[in-house]
PDB file of C-alpha atoms in Angstrom:
ATOM      1  CA  UNK G   1      -0.003   0.000  -0.002  1.00 36.00           C
ATOM      2  CA  UNK G   2       1.015   3.713  -0.070  1.00 40.00           C
ATOM      3  CA  UNK G   3       2.668   4.381   3.219  1.00 43.00           C
ATOM      4  CA  UNK G   4       5.671   6.126   4.775  1.00 50.00           C
ATOM      5  CA  UNK G   5       5.892   5.510   8.326  1.00 45.00           C
ATOM      6  CA  UNK G   6       7.961   6.555  11.464  1.00 39.00           C
ATOM      7  CA  UNK G   7       9.755   4.521  13.894  1.00 44.00           C
ATOM      8  CA  UNK G   8       8.982   6.870  17.105  1.00 45.00           C
ATOM      9  CA  UNK G   9       6.066   9.324  17.218  1.00 85.00           C
ATOM     10  CA  UNK G  10       7.819  11.602  19.892  1.00 91.00           C
ATOM     11  CA  UNK G  11      11.619  12.485  20.491  1.00 93.00           C
ATOM     12  CA  UNK G  12      13.114  14.313  23.236  1.00 95.00           C
ATOM     13  CA  UNK G  13      16.708  15.619  23.279  1.00 96.00           C
ATOM     14  CA  UNK G  14      18.845  17.933  25.378  1.00 97.00           C
ATOM     15  CA  UNK G  15      19.963  21.055  23.678  1.00 97.00           C
ATOM     16  CA  UNK G  16      23.537  20.636  22.031  1.00 97.00           C
ATOM     17  CA  UNK G  17      22.744  16.918  21.499  1.00 97.00           C
ATOM     18  CA  UNK G  18      22.334  15.187  18.029  1.00 97.00           C
ATOM     19  CA  UNK G  19      19.025  14.129  17.044  1.00 97.00           C
ATOM     20  CA  UNK G  20      18.023  11.141  14.661  1.00 97.00           C
ATOM     21  CA  UNK G  21      14.566  10.922  13.182  1.00 96.00           C
ATOM     22  CA  UNK G  22      13.881   7.693  11.366  1.00 94.00           C
ATOM     23  CA  UNK G  23      11.283   6.730   8.739  1.00 94.00           C
ATOM     24  CA  UNK G  24      10.443   3.450   6.845  1.00 93.00           C
ATOM     25  CA  UNK G  25       9.185   3.453   3.433  1.00 88.00           C
ATOM     26  CA  UNK G  26       7.122   1.024   1.348  1.00 80.00           C
ATOM     27  CA  UNK G  27       7.509   1.730  -2.255  1.00 87.00           C
ATOM     28  CA  UNK G  28      10.711   0.380  -3.659  1.00 86.00           C
ATOM     29  CA  UNK G  29      10.051   2.219  -6.971  1.00 85.00           C
ATOM     30  CA  UNK G  30      10.114   5.575  -5.151  1.00 89.00           C
ATOM     31  CA  UNK G  31      12.952   7.761  -6.222  1.00 90.00           C
ATOM     32  CA  UNK G  32      12.824  10.972  -4.300  1.00 93.00           C
ATOM     33  CA  UNK G  33      12.458  11.707  -0.670  1.00 95.00           C
ATOM     34  CA  UNK G  34      12.070  14.846   1.473  1.00 96.00           C
ATOM     35  CA  UNK G  35      12.151  15.872   4.984  1.00 97.00           C
ATOM     36  CA  UNK G  36      10.003  18.600   6.239  1.00 97.00           C
ATOM     37  CA  UNK G  37       9.595  20.496   9.204  1.00 97.00           C
ATOM     38  CA  UNK G  38       6.241  21.840  10.647  1.00 94.00           C
ATOM     39  CA  UNK G  39       5.979  24.499  13.449  1.00 93.00           C
ATOM     40  CA  UNK G  40       2.683  25.094  15.205  1.00 89.00           C
ATOM     41  CA  UNK G  41       0.426  26.985  12.976  1.00 88.00           C
ATOM     42  CA  UNK G  42       2.478  27.004   9.936  1.00 92.00           C
ATOM     43  CA  UNK G  43       2.840  24.846   6.943  1.00 95.00           C
ATOM     44  CA  UNK G  44       5.397  22.293   6.469  1.00 95.00           C
ATOM     45  CA  UNK G  45       8.852  23.639   5.579  1.00 96.00           C
ATOM     46  CA  UNK G  46      11.257  21.814   3.208  1.00 95.00           C
ATOM     47  CA  UNK G  47      14.503  20.985   4.945  1.00 97.00           C
ATOM     48  CA  UNK G  48      16.410  18.563   2.994  1.00 97.00           C
ATOM     49  CA  UNK G  49      16.011  15.915  -0.007  1.00 96.00           C
ATOM     50  CA  UNK G  50      17.566  13.106  -1.400  1.00 96.00           C
ATOM     51  CA  UNK G  51      17.206  11.048  -4.681  1.00 94.00           C
ATOM     52  CA  UNK G  52      17.457   7.461  -4.832  1.00 93.00           C
ATOM     53  CA  UNK G  53      20.946   7.535  -6.527  1.00 94.00           C
ATOM     54  CA  UNK G  54      22.393   8.813  -3.420  1.00 96.00           C
ATOM     55  CA  UNK G  55      22.783   7.360   0.239  1.00 97.00           C
ATOM     56  CA  UNK G  56      23.767  10.411   2.132  1.00 98.00           C
ATOM     57  CA  UNK G  57      23.373  14.000   1.726  1.00 98.00           C
ATOM     58  CA  UNK G  58      24.514  17.135   3.935  1.00 97.00           C
ATOM     59  CA  UNK G  59      23.126  20.472   4.584  1.00 95.00           C
ATOM     60  CA  UNK G  60      23.607  22.958   7.241  1.00 93.00           C
ATOM     61  CA  UNK G  61      23.424  20.962  10.518  1.00 96.00           C
ATOM     62  CA  UNK G  62      21.266  18.415   8.813  1.00 98.00           C
ATOM     63  CA  UNK G  63      22.084  14.926   7.112  1.00 98.00           C
ATOM     64  CA  UNK G  64      19.729  12.560   5.423  1.00 98.00           C
ATOM     65  CA  UNK G  65      20.784   9.144   5.045  1.00 98.00           C
ATOM     66  CA  UNK G  66      18.907   6.630   2.563  1.00 97.00           C
ATOM     67  CA  UNK G  67      19.180   2.956   2.818  1.00 96.00           C
ATOM     68  CA  UNK G  68      17.447   1.477  -0.180  1.00 93.00           C
ATOM     69  CA  UNK G  69      18.180  -2.214   0.857  1.00 93.00           C
ATOM     70  CA  UNK G  70      15.821  -1.841   3.883  1.00 93.00           C
ATOM     71  CA  UNK G  71      13.747   1.121   2.952  1.00 93.00           C
ATOM     72  CA  UNK G  72      14.916   3.243   5.395  1.00 95.00           C
ATOM     73  CA  UNK G  73      15.345   6.906   5.742  1.00 96.00           C
ATOM     74  CA  UNK G  74      16.874   9.027   8.501  1.00 97.00           C
ATOM     75  CA  UNK G  75      17.195  12.786   9.494  1.00 98.00           C
ATOM     76  CA  UNK G  76      20.344  13.685  11.585  1.00 98.00           C
ATOM     77  CA  UNK G  77      20.089  17.143  13.115  1.00 98.00           C
ATOM     78  CA  UNK G  78      23.502  18.245  14.831  1.00 97.00           C
ATOM     79  CA  UNK G  79      23.829  20.364  17.688  1.00 97.00           C
ATOM     80  CA  UNK G  80      20.066  20.369  18.257  1.00 97.00           C
ATOM     81  CA  UNK G  81      18.628  23.892  19.271  1.00 96.00           C
ATOM     82  CA  UNK G  82      15.280  24.923  20.838  1.00 95.00           C
ATOM     83  CA  UNK G  83      14.308  26.404  17.507  1.00 95.00           C
ATOM     84  CA  UNK G  84      14.421  22.711  15.994  1.00 97.00           C
ATOM     85  CA  UNK G  85      11.551  21.939  18.199  1.00 96.00           C
ATOM     86  CA  UNK G  86       8.640  20.898  15.663  1.00 95.00           C
ATOM     87  CA  UNK G  87       7.014  17.922  13.988  1.00 93.00           C
ATOM     88  CA  UNK G  88       9.321  16.432  11.150  1.00 95.00           C
ATOM     89  CA  UNK G  89       7.546  14.600   8.355  1.00 94.00           C
ATOM     90  CA  UNK G  90       9.568  12.294   5.738  1.00 95.00           C
ATOM     91  CA  UNK G  91       7.832  12.034   2.343  1.00 94.00           C
ATOM     92  CA  UNK G  92       8.282  10.037  -0.707  1.00 92.00           C
ATOM     93  CA  UNK G  93       7.766  10.859  -4.308  1.00 88.00           C
ATOM     94  CA  UNK G  94       5.671   7.663  -5.337  1.00 79.00           C
ATOM     95  CA  UNK G  95       5.313   6.780  -9.109  1.00 72.00           C
ATOM     96  CA  UNK G  96       1.688   5.282  -8.850  1.00 68.00           C
ATOM     97  CA  UNK G  97      -1.379   6.751 -10.598  1.00 62.00           C
ATOM     98  CA  UNK G  98       0.747   9.918 -11.411  1.00 66.00           C
ATOM     99  CA  UNK G  99       3.467  11.356  -9.160  1.00 74.00           C
ATOM    100  CA  UNK G 100       2.093  11.546  -5.771  1.00 84.00           C
ATOM    101  CA  UNK G 101       4.098  13.074  -2.580  1.00 89.00           C
ATOM    102  CA  UNK G 102       3.031  10.876   0.260  1.00 89.00           C
ATOM    103  CA  UNK G 103       3.835  12.049   3.836  1.00 91.00           C
ATOM    104  CA  UNK G 104       4.665   9.688   6.882  1.00 88.00           C
ATOM    105  CA  UNK G 105       2.853  10.152  10.114  1.00 86.00           C
ATOM    106  CA  UNK G 106       5.366  12.711  11.759  1.00 89.00           C
ATOM    107  CA  UNK G 107       7.732  12.675  14.598  1.00 92.00           C
ATOM    108  CA  UNK G 108       7.338  15.337  17.328  1.00 92.00           C
ATOM    109  CA  UNK G 109      11.002  16.670  18.570  1.00 96.00           C
ATOM    110  CA  UNK G 110      11.315  18.408  21.932  1.00 95.00           C
ATOM    111  CA  UNK G 111      14.272  20.190  22.618  1.00 96.00           C
ATOM    112  CA  UNK G 112      14.973  20.536  26.329  1.00 93.00           C
ATOM    113  CA  UNK G 113      17.130  23.737  27.287  1.00 88.00           C
TER     114      UNK G 113
ATOM    115  CA  UNK X   1       7.661  33.089   3.734  1.00 84.00           C
ATOM    116  CA  UNK X   2       7.262  30.193   1.264  1.00 86.00           C
ATOM    117  CA  UNK X   3       5.582  32.448  -1.436  1.00 94.00           C
ATOM    118  CA  UNK X   4       2.412  30.488  -1.334  1.00 97.00           C
ATOM    119  CA  UNK X   5      -0.737  31.938  -0.354  1.00 97.00           C
ATOM    120  CA  UNK X   6      -3.868  30.421   0.923  1.00 98.00           C
ATOM    121  CA  UNK X   7      -7.202  32.379   1.576  1.00 97.00           C
ATOM    122  CA  UNK X   8      -9.014  32.534   3.925  1.00 98.00           C
ATOM    123  CA  UNK X   9      -6.818  31.497   7.124  1.00 97.00           C
ATOM    124  CA  UNK X  10     -10.013  30.416   9.010  1.00 97.00           C
ATOM    125  CA  UNK X  11     -13.275  29.200   7.832  1.00 97.00           C
ATOM    126  CA  UNK X  12     -16.270  28.303  10.222  1.00 98.00           C
ATOM    127  CA  UNK X  13     -19.426  26.881   8.569  1.00 98.00           C
ATOM    128  CA  UNK X  14     -22.169  24.493   9.162  1.00 98.00           C
ATOM    129  CA  UNK X  15     -22.682  20.867   8.082  1.00 98.00           C
ATOM    130  CA  UNK X  16     -24.400  20.606   4.444  1.00 98.00           C
ATOM    131  CA  UNK X  17     -22.638  23.801   3.329  1.00 98.00           C
ATOM    132  CA  UNK X  18     -20.230  24.413   0.605  1.00 98.00           C
ATOM    133  CA  UNK X  19     -16.879  26.333   0.724  1.00 98.00           C
ATOM    134  CA  UNK X  20     -14.244  27.229  -1.776  1.00 98.00           C
ATOM    135  CA  UNK X  21     -10.443  27.613  -0.589  1.00 98.00           C
ATOM    136  CA  UNK X  22      -8.190  29.486  -2.697  1.00 98.00           C
ATOM    137  CA  UNK X  23      -4.397  29.221  -3.357  1.00 98.00           C
ATOM    138  CA  UNK X  24      -1.872  31.106  -5.308  1.00 98.00           C
ATOM    139  CA  UNK X  25       1.295  29.293  -6.053  1.00 97.00           C
ATOM    140  CA  UNK X  26       4.784  30.647  -5.703  1.00 96.00           C
ATOM    141  CA  UNK X  27       5.844  32.829  -8.738  1.00 94.00           C
ATOM    142  CA  UNK X  28       7.016  30.335 -11.462  1.00 92.00           C
ATOM    143  CA  UNK X  29       5.685  27.119 -10.008  1.00 94.00           C
ATOM    144  CA  UNK X  30       3.441  25.280 -12.348  1.00 93.00           C
ATOM    145  CA  UNK X  31       2.138  22.595 -10.075  1.00 93.00           C
ATOM    146  CA  UNK X  32      -0.143  22.753  -7.299  1.00 95.00           C
ATOM    147  CA  UNK X  33      -1.130  20.124  -4.676  1.00 96.00           C
ATOM    148  CA  UNK X  34      -3.828  20.055  -1.879  1.00 97.00           C
ATOM    149  CA  UNK X  35      -3.409  18.242   1.391  1.00 97.00           C
ATOM    150  CA  UNK X  36      -5.799  17.584   4.447  1.00 96.00           C
ATOM    151  CA  UNK X  37      -4.468  17.515   7.844  1.00 93.00           C
ATOM    152  CA  UNK X  38      -6.776  16.486  10.651  1.00 87.00           C
ATOM    153  CA  UNK X  39      -6.133  16.665  14.336  1.00 75.00           C
ATOM    154  CA  UNK X  40      -3.070  14.472  15.302  1.00 61.00           C
ATOM    155  CA  UNK X  41      -3.111  13.170  11.756  1.00 69.00           C
ATOM    156  CA  UNK X  42      -0.435  13.388   8.988  1.00 82.00           C
ATOM    157  CA  UNK X  43      -0.756  15.209   5.704  1.00 91.00           C
ATOM    158  CA  UNK X  44      -3.223  13.343   3.426  1.00 93.00           C
ATOM    159  CA  UNK X  45      -2.648  13.967  -0.304  1.00 93.00           C
ATOM    160  CA  UNK X  46      -5.886  15.012  -1.997  1.00 95.00           C
ATOM    161  CA  UNK X  47      -5.163  16.121  -5.530  1.00 95.00           C
ATOM    162  CA  UNK X  48      -2.302  17.426  -7.874  1.00 93.00           C
ATOM    163  CA  UNK X  49      -2.494  19.804 -10.869  1.00 94.00           C
ATOM    164  CA  UNK X  50       0.081  20.638 -13.434  1.00 92.00           C
ATOM    165  CA  UNK X  51      -0.313  23.629 -15.519  1.00 93.00           C
ATOM    166  CA  UNK X  52      -3.943  23.535 -15.589  1.00 94.00           C
ATOM    167  CA  UNK X  53      -4.330  19.707 -15.923  1.00 94.00           C
ATOM    168  CA  UNK X  54      -4.870  16.948 -13.058  1.00 93.00           C
ATOM    169  CA  UNK X  55      -2.033  14.991 -12.634  1.00 90.00           C
ATOM    170  CA  UNK X  56      -2.415  12.903  -9.658  1.00 89.00           C
ATOM    171  CA  UNK X  57      -5.226  11.865  -7.327  1.00 91.00           C
ATOM    172  CA  UNK X  58      -5.208  10.580  -3.679  1.00 91.00           C
ATOM    173  CA  UNK X  59      -7.867  10.151  -1.272  1.00 85.00           C
ATOM    174  CA  UNK X  60     -10.213  12.867  -2.378  1.00 94.00           C
ATOM    175  CA  UNK X  61     -14.049  12.369  -1.590  1.00 95.00           C
ATOM    176  CA  UNK X  62     -16.305  12.759  -4.399  1.00 96.00           C
ATOM    177  CA  UNK X  63     -17.694  15.583  -2.344  1.00 97.00           C
ATOM    178  CA  UNK X  64     -14.349  17.537  -3.146  1.00 97.00           C
ATOM    179  CA  UNK X  65     -13.359  19.075  -6.249  1.00 97.00           C
ATOM    180  CA  UNK X  66     -10.459  21.316  -7.317  1.00 97.00           C
ATOM    181  CA  UNK X  67      -9.115  23.113 -10.322  1.00 97.00           C
ATOM    182  CA  UNK X  68      -6.195  25.064 -11.640  1.00 97.00           C
ATOM    183  CA  UNK X  69      -6.830  28.263 -13.627  1.00 97.00           C
ATOM    184  CA  UNK X  70      -4.830  29.758 -16.337  1.00 96.00           C
ATOM    185  CA  UNK X  71      -3.279  32.039 -14.145  1.00 95.00           C
ATOM    186  CA  UNK X  72      -2.007  29.167 -12.163  1.00 96.00           C
ATOM    187  CA  UNK X  73      -4.160  29.779  -8.953  1.00 97.00           C
ATOM    188  CA  UNK X  74      -6.044  26.954  -7.697  1.00 98.00           C
ATOM    189  CA  UNK X  75      -9.500  26.415  -5.755  1.00 98.00           C
ATOM    190  CA  UNK X  76     -10.559  23.435  -3.828  1.00 98.00           C
ATOM    191  CA  UNK X  77     -14.525  23.125  -3.386  1.00 98.00           C
ATOM    192  CA  UNK X  78     -15.827  21.239  -0.517  1.00 98.00           C
ATOM    193  CA  UNK X  79     -19.476  20.411  -0.692  1.00 98.00           C
ATOM    194  CA  UNK X  80     -22.101  18.839   1.804  1.00 98.00           C
ATOM    195  CA  UNK X  81     -19.662  19.340   4.557  1.00 98.00           C
ATOM    196  CA  UNK X  82     -19.397  17.218   7.421  1.00 97.00           C
ATOM    197  CA  UNK X  83     -18.303  17.540  10.834  1.00 96.00           C
ATOM    198  CA  UNK X  84     -15.371  15.171   9.815  1.00 94.00           C
ATOM    199  CA  UNK X  85     -14.366  17.521   7.320  1.00 96.00           C
ATOM    200  CA  UNK X  86     -13.099  19.812  10.052  1.00 96.00           C
ATOM    201  CA  UNK X  87      -9.227  19.794   9.397  1.00 95.00           C
ATOM    202  CA  UNK X  88      -6.154  22.086   8.073  1.00 96.00           C
ATOM    203  CA  UNK X  89      -6.364  22.346   4.265  1.00 97.00           C
ATOM    204  CA  UNK X  90      -2.715  23.097   2.729  1.00 98.00           C
ATOM    205  CA  UNK X  91      -1.824  23.981  -0.546  1.00 98.00           C
ATOM    206  CA  UNK X  92       1.535  23.453  -1.900  1.00 97.00           C
ATOM    207  CA  UNK X  93       3.335  24.260  -5.113  1.00 96.00           C
ATOM    208  CA  UNK X  94       6.476  23.211  -6.895  1.00 93.00           C
ATOM    209  CA  UNK X  95       8.473  24.047 -10.076  1.00 88.00           C
ATOM    210  CA  UNK X  96       7.732  20.856 -11.781  1.00 78.00           C
ATOM    211  CA  UNK X  97       5.198  17.838 -11.087  1.00 66.00           C
ATOM    212  CA  UNK X  98       7.976  15.455  -9.846  1.00 74.00           C
ATOM    213  CA  UNK X  99      11.140  15.416  -8.318  1.00 81.00           C
ATOM    214  CA  UNK X 100      11.234  18.792  -6.742  1.00 87.00           C
ATOM    215  CA  UNK X 101      10.280  19.748  -3.137  1.00 91.00           C
ATOM    216  CA  UNK X 102       6.911  21.331  -2.496  1.00 94.00           C
ATOM    217  CA  UNK X 103       6.534  24.716  -0.770  1.00 96.00           C
ATOM    218  CA  UNK X 104       3.584  24.882   1.465  1.00 97.00           C
ATOM    219  CA  UNK X 105       1.097  27.762   2.533  1.00 97.00           C
ATOM    220  CA  UNK X 106       0.170  28.020   5.962  1.00 96.00           C
ATOM    221  CA  UNK X 107      -3.199  26.538   5.206  1.00 97.00           C
ATOM    222  CA  UNK X 108      -6.969  27.169   5.679  1.00 98.00           C
ATOM    223  CA  UNK X 109      -8.380  26.101   8.963  1.00 97.00           C
ATOM    224  CA  UNK X 110     -11.924  24.654   8.392  1.00 97.00           C
ATOM    225  CA  UNK X 111     -14.238  24.100  11.270  1.00 97.00           C
ATOM    226  CA  UNK X 112     -17.671  22.566  10.399  1.00 97.00           C
ATOM    227  CA  UNK X 113     -20.198  22.850  13.366  1.00 97.00           C
TER     228      UNK X 113
END
């Protein structure tokens, strides 16, 4: 079926620590993956993306890892800050019945000062 | 600011009524997407348009319809509203219809009483 799921619904980390948010996807034909951040009262905001011909991509303080063998995606946030507190969604570009961007359930990240 | 504009921000209406939600995509973006986000739920894909034509369909009810106009703005029409239709409705846009990140507006909060 069409599903992108998350292993942990909530994650609490200490300010300054690294955060890792995990995601499993189900469609092996998907070739593009995206992480979004959603703050309260706002729409999801693009963080970083990765195509299926890569296994790692780095941005500013964020890294996305893609393991196609086990259909797993992760987002690593270095030196987590209070402003990182939000809900994080992984999304998958699925090639079924047209191109659909399907979102996972989301993980809420709490950063303790 | 993502550049995607949604109006209205809030909408309160009664069961059985019909409403229209409006979206203006980012300048230059040809593709528009509609998503529904209910309380404690993820983002459910409804429908996608590319340059005026329907590109992909998700779990959109028959009571709901959408269109994208020649100037690329889009409208989502919700009719015969039910209490369960209360949700946040997000519009997103992207440059192309696949393989590029979505940029979201801040949503329309619909409350059906």
